[in-house]
């Protein structure tokens, strides 16, 4: 019984250490002066278009903002940014096509025979 309690105490202490470390990292990240950083956006976007801009910060951290709202800046540690990029590459954030994101309208507007399921057997008799 005492052994189980000791393991729980150790886990609780470890959780508190991780939480404290993350708070320190966040505080350090947001205390950085980023007024002189160089912002980058995807190639081929126009100045008037809303786009995501990123800036590389010390120690692999990244700042991100909207091109139309320079006052709101999100900051990510190297580990957070890496997890995000790898997740995006793996399709973790892909949206199912819906009318709200242009997917459903695009599928309905596709010419007959070129939309989803084109060229598949519809279950009819095969001659």
PDB file of C-alpha atoms in Angstrom:
ATOM      1  CA  UNK A   1       0.000   0.000   0.000  1.00  0.00           C
ATOM      2  CA  UNK A   2       2.785   2.425   0.941  1.00  0.00           C
ATOM      3  CA  UNK A   3       4.564   1.551  -2.306  1.00  0.00           C
ATOM      4  CA  UNK A   4       1.486   2.533  -4.372  1.00  0.00           C
ATOM      5  CA  UNK A   5       1.168   5.796  -2.435  1.00  0.00           C
ATOM      6  CA  UNK A   6       4.842   6.544  -3.100  1.00  0.00           C
ATOM      7  CA  UNK A   7       4.345   5.973  -6.838  1.00  0.00           C
ATOM      8  CA  UNK A   8       1.324   8.325  -6.840  1.00  0.00           C
ATOM      9  CA  UNK A   9       3.293  10.989  -4.966  1.00  0.00           C
ATOM     10  CA  UNK A  10       6.186  10.675  -7.432  1.00  0.00           C
ATOM     11  CA  UNK A  11       3.790  10.977 -10.395  1.00  0.00           C
ATOM     12  CA  UNK A  12       2.118  14.016  -8.831  1.00  0.00           C
ATOM     13  CA  UNK A  13       5.499  15.652  -8.237  1.00  0.00           C
ATOM     14  CA  UNK A  14       6.549  14.915 -11.828  1.00  0.00           C
ATOM     15  CA  UNK A  15       3.284  16.406 -13.168  1.00  0.00           C
ATOM     16  CA  UNK A  16       3.874  19.550 -11.096  1.00  0.00           C
ATOM     17  CA  UNK A  17       7.447  19.811 -12.405  1.00  0.00           C
ATOM     18  CA  UNK A  18       6.258  19.527 -16.019  1.00  0.00           C
ATOM     19  CA  UNK A  19       3.551  22.146 -15.422  1.00  0.00           C
ATOM     20  CA  UNK A  20       6.060  24.527 -13.809  1.00  0.00           C
ATOM     21  CA  UNK A  21       8.535  24.024 -16.689  1.00  0.00           C
ATOM     22  CA  UNK A  22       5.858  24.739 -19.286  1.00  0.00           C
ATOM     23  CA  UNK A  23       4.792  27.893 -17.449  1.00  0.00           C
ATOM     24  CA  UNK A  24       8.424  29.090 -17.346  1.00  0.00           C
ATOM     25  CA  UNK A  25       8.833  28.375 -21.070  1.00  0.00           C
ATOM     26  CA  UNK A  26       5.622  30.262 -21.866  1.00  0.00           C
ATOM     27  CA  UNK A  27       6.626  33.226 -19.722  1.00  0.00           C
ATOM     28  CA  UNK A  28      10.085  33.374 -21.344  1.00  0.00           C
ATOM     29  CA  UNK A  29       8.601  33.048 -24.815  1.00  0.00           C
ATOM     30  CA  UNK A  30       6.101  35.860 -24.310  1.00  0.00           C
ATOM     31  CA  UNK A  31       8.688  38.124 -22.684  1.00  0.00           C
ATOM     32  CA  UNK A  32      10.836  38.122 -25.858  1.00  0.00           C
ATOM     33  CA  UNK A  33      10.906  41.412 -27.773  1.00  0.00           C
ATOM     34  CA  UNK A  34       9.769  40.453 -31.279  1.00  0.00           C
ATOM     35  CA  UNK A  35       9.409  43.980 -32.663  1.00  0.00           C
ATOM     36  CA  UNK A  36      12.294  43.471 -35.112  1.00  0.00           C
ATOM     37  CA  UNK A  37      11.571  39.940 -36.343  1.00  0.00           C
ATOM     38  CA  UNK A  38      11.140  39.159 -40.012  1.00  0.00           C
ATOM     39  CA  UNK A  39       7.666  37.814 -40.843  1.00  0.00           C
ATOM     40  CA  UNK A  40       7.192  35.194 -43.582  1.00  0.00           C
ATOM     41  CA  UNK A  41       4.070  34.068 -45.411  1.00  0.00           C
ATOM     42  CA  UNK A  42       3.308  31.488 -48.061  1.00  0.00           C
ATOM     43  CA  UNK A  43       4.638  32.345 -51.517  1.00  0.00           C
ATOM     44  CA  UNK A  44       2.089  33.472 -54.056  1.00  0.00           C
ATOM     45  CA  UNK A  45      -0.166  35.331 -51.641  1.00  0.00           C
ATOM     46  CA  UNK A  46      -1.132  38.925 -52.294  1.00  0.00           C
ATOM     47  CA  UNK A  47      -0.577  41.767 -49.814  1.00  0.00           C
ATOM     48  CA  UNK A  48      -4.327  42.416 -49.455  1.00  0.00           C
ATOM     49  CA  UNK A  49      -5.213  38.740 -48.827  1.00  0.00           C
ATOM     50  CA  UNK A  50      -5.501  37.430 -45.302  1.00  0.00           C
ATOM     51  CA  UNK A  51      -2.752  34.923 -44.691  1.00  0.00           C
ATOM     52  CA  UNK A  52      -0.828  33.353 -41.850  1.00  0.00           C
ATOM     53  CA  UNK A  53       2.569  34.887 -41.151  1.00  0.00           C
ATOM     54  CA  UNK A  54       5.289  33.260 -39.078  1.00  0.00           C
ATOM     55  CA  UNK A  55       8.540  34.515 -37.580  1.00  0.00           C
ATOM     56  CA  UNK A  56      11.397  32.379 -36.343  1.00  0.00           C
ATOM     57  CA  UNK A  57      12.441  33.111 -32.766  1.00  0.00           C
ATOM     58  CA  UNK A  58      15.463  32.049 -30.701  1.00  0.00           C
ATOM     59  CA  UNK A  59      15.834  28.398 -29.650  1.00  0.00           C
ATOM     60  CA  UNK A  60      13.570  27.135 -32.447  1.00  0.00           C
ATOM     61  CA  UNK A  61      10.449  28.911 -31.223  1.00  0.00           C
ATOM     62  CA  UNK A  62       7.970  30.375 -33.712  1.00  0.00           C
ATOM     63  CA  UNK A  63       5.569  33.325 -33.604  1.00  0.00           C
ATOM     64  CA  UNK A  64       2.408  33.284 -35.726  1.00  0.00           C
ATOM     65  CA  UNK A  65      -0.104  36.001 -36.621  1.00  0.00           C
ATOM     66  CA  UNK A  66      -2.708  36.955 -39.197  1.00  0.00           C
ATOM     67  CA  UNK A  67      -1.558  39.398 -41.869  1.00  0.00           C
ATOM     68  CA  UNK A  68      -4.652  41.488 -41.082  1.00  0.00           C
ATOM     69  CA  UNK A  69      -4.188  41.523 -37.281  1.00  0.00           C
ATOM     70  CA  UNK A  70      -0.619  42.276 -36.266  1.00  0.00           C
ATOM     71  CA  UNK A  71      -1.591  42.841 -32.623  1.00  0.00           C
ATOM     72  CA  UNK A  72      -2.525  39.233 -31.907  1.00  0.00           C
ATOM     73  CA  UNK A  73       0.571  37.044 -31.966  1.00  0.00           C
ATOM     74  CA  UNK A  74       0.689  33.423 -30.878  1.00  0.00           C
ATOM     75  CA  UNK A  75       4.019  31.965 -29.826  1.00  0.00           C
ATOM     76  CA  UNK A  76       5.075  28.330 -29.826  1.00  0.00           C
ATOM     77  CA  UNK A  77       8.069  26.502 -28.412  1.00  0.00           C
ATOM     78  CA  UNK A  78      10.128  24.398 -30.783  1.00  0.00           C
ATOM     79  CA  UNK A  79       8.427  21.222 -29.495  1.00  0.00           C
ATOM     80  CA  UNK A  80       4.931  22.687 -29.943  1.00  0.00           C
ATOM     81  CA  UNK A  81       5.703  23.941 -33.460  1.00  0.00           C
ATOM     82  CA  UNK A  82       7.256  20.628 -34.486  1.00  0.00           C
ATOM     83  CA  UNK A  83       4.210  18.719 -33.207  1.00  0.00           C
ATOM     84  CA  UNK A  84       1.911  21.046 -35.165  1.00  0.00           C
ATOM     85  CA  UNK A  85       3.876  20.792 -38.425  1.00  0.00           C
ATOM     86  CA  UNK A  86       4.143  17.005 -38.217  1.00  0.00           C
ATOM     87  CA  UNK A  87       0.423  16.737 -37.430  1.00  0.00           C
ATOM     88  CA  UNK A  88      -0.446  18.932 -40.411  1.00  0.00           C
ATOM     89  CA  UNK A  89       1.753  16.843 -42.703  1.00  0.00           C
ATOM     90  CA  UNK A  90       0.026  13.686 -41.461  1.00  0.00           C
ATOM     91  CA  UNK A  91      -3.438  15.128 -42.161  1.00  0.00           C
ATOM     92  CA  UNK A  92      -4.343  15.419 -38.485  1.00  0.00           C
ATOM     93  CA  UNK A  93      -6.139  18.725 -39.094  1.00  0.00           C
ATOM     94  CA  UNK A  94      -7.773  17.926 -42.445  1.00  0.00           C
ATOM     95  CA  UNK A  95     -11.448  18.832 -42.548  1.00  0.00           C
ATOM     96  CA  UNK A  96     -14.154  16.632 -43.952  1.00  0.00           C
ATOM     97  CA  UNK A  97     -15.672  18.391 -46.988  1.00  0.00           C
ATOM     98  CA  UNK A  98     -18.677  20.460 -45.974  1.00  0.00           C
ATOM     99  CA  UNK A  99     -20.637  23.318 -47.449  1.00  0.00           C
ATOM    100  CA  UNK A 100     -18.958  25.671 -44.936  1.00  0.00           C
ATOM    101  CA  UNK A 101     -15.396  24.930 -46.117  1.00  0.00           C
ATOM    102  CA  UNK A 102     -16.192  24.718 -49.843  1.00  0.00           C
ATOM    103  CA  UNK A 103     -15.984  20.935 -50.040  1.00  0.00           C
ATOM    104  CA  UNK A 104     -19.649  20.063 -50.534  1.00  0.00           C
ATOM    105  CA  UNK A 105     -20.280  22.848 -53.042  1.00  0.00           C
ATOM    106  CA  UNK A 106     -17.149  21.847 -54.954  1.00  0.00           C
ATOM    107  CA  UNK A 107     -18.231  18.191 -55.073  1.00  0.00           C
ATOM    108  CA  UNK A 108     -21.736  19.096 -56.270  1.00  0.00           C
ATOM    109  CA  UNK A 109     -20.370  21.432 -58.954  1.00  0.00           C
ATOM    110  CA  UNK A 110     -18.054  18.745 -60.380  1.00  0.00           C
ATOM    111  CA  UNK A 111     -19.125  17.506 -63.824  1.00  0.00           C
ATOM    112  CA  UNK A 112     -20.884  14.163 -63.887  1.00  0.00           C
ATOM    113  CA  UNK A 113     -18.434  11.306 -63.827  1.00  0.00           C
ATOM    114  CA  UNK A 114     -15.655  13.292 -62.165  1.00  0.00           C
ATOM    115  CA  UNK A 115     -16.909  13.642 -58.590  1.00  0.00           C
ATOM    116  CA  UNK A 116     -16.472  11.357 -55.620  1.00  0.00           C
ATOM    117  CA  UNK A 117     -17.199   7.751 -56.495  1.00  0.00           C
ATOM    118  CA  UNK A 118     -16.727   8.329 -60.221  1.00  0.00           C
ATOM    119  CA  UNK A 119     -15.830   5.169 -62.023  1.00  0.00           C
ATOM    120  CA  UNK A 120     -17.005   2.892 -59.237  1.00  0.00           C
ATOM    121  CA  UNK A 121     -19.591   0.193 -59.606  1.00  0.00           C
ATOM    122  CA  UNK A 122     -22.962   1.496 -58.479  1.00  0.00           C
ATOM    123  CA  UNK A 123     -24.221  -1.989 -57.694  1.00  0.00           C
ATOM    124  CA  UNK A 124     -26.110  -2.526 -60.940  1.00  0.00           C
ATOM    125  CA  UNK A 125     -25.915  -5.644 -63.098  1.00  0.00           C
ATOM    126  CA  UNK A 126     -22.691  -6.104 -65.035  1.00  0.00           C
ATOM    127  CA  UNK A 127     -23.066  -7.399 -68.598  1.00  0.00           C
TER     128      UNK A 127
END
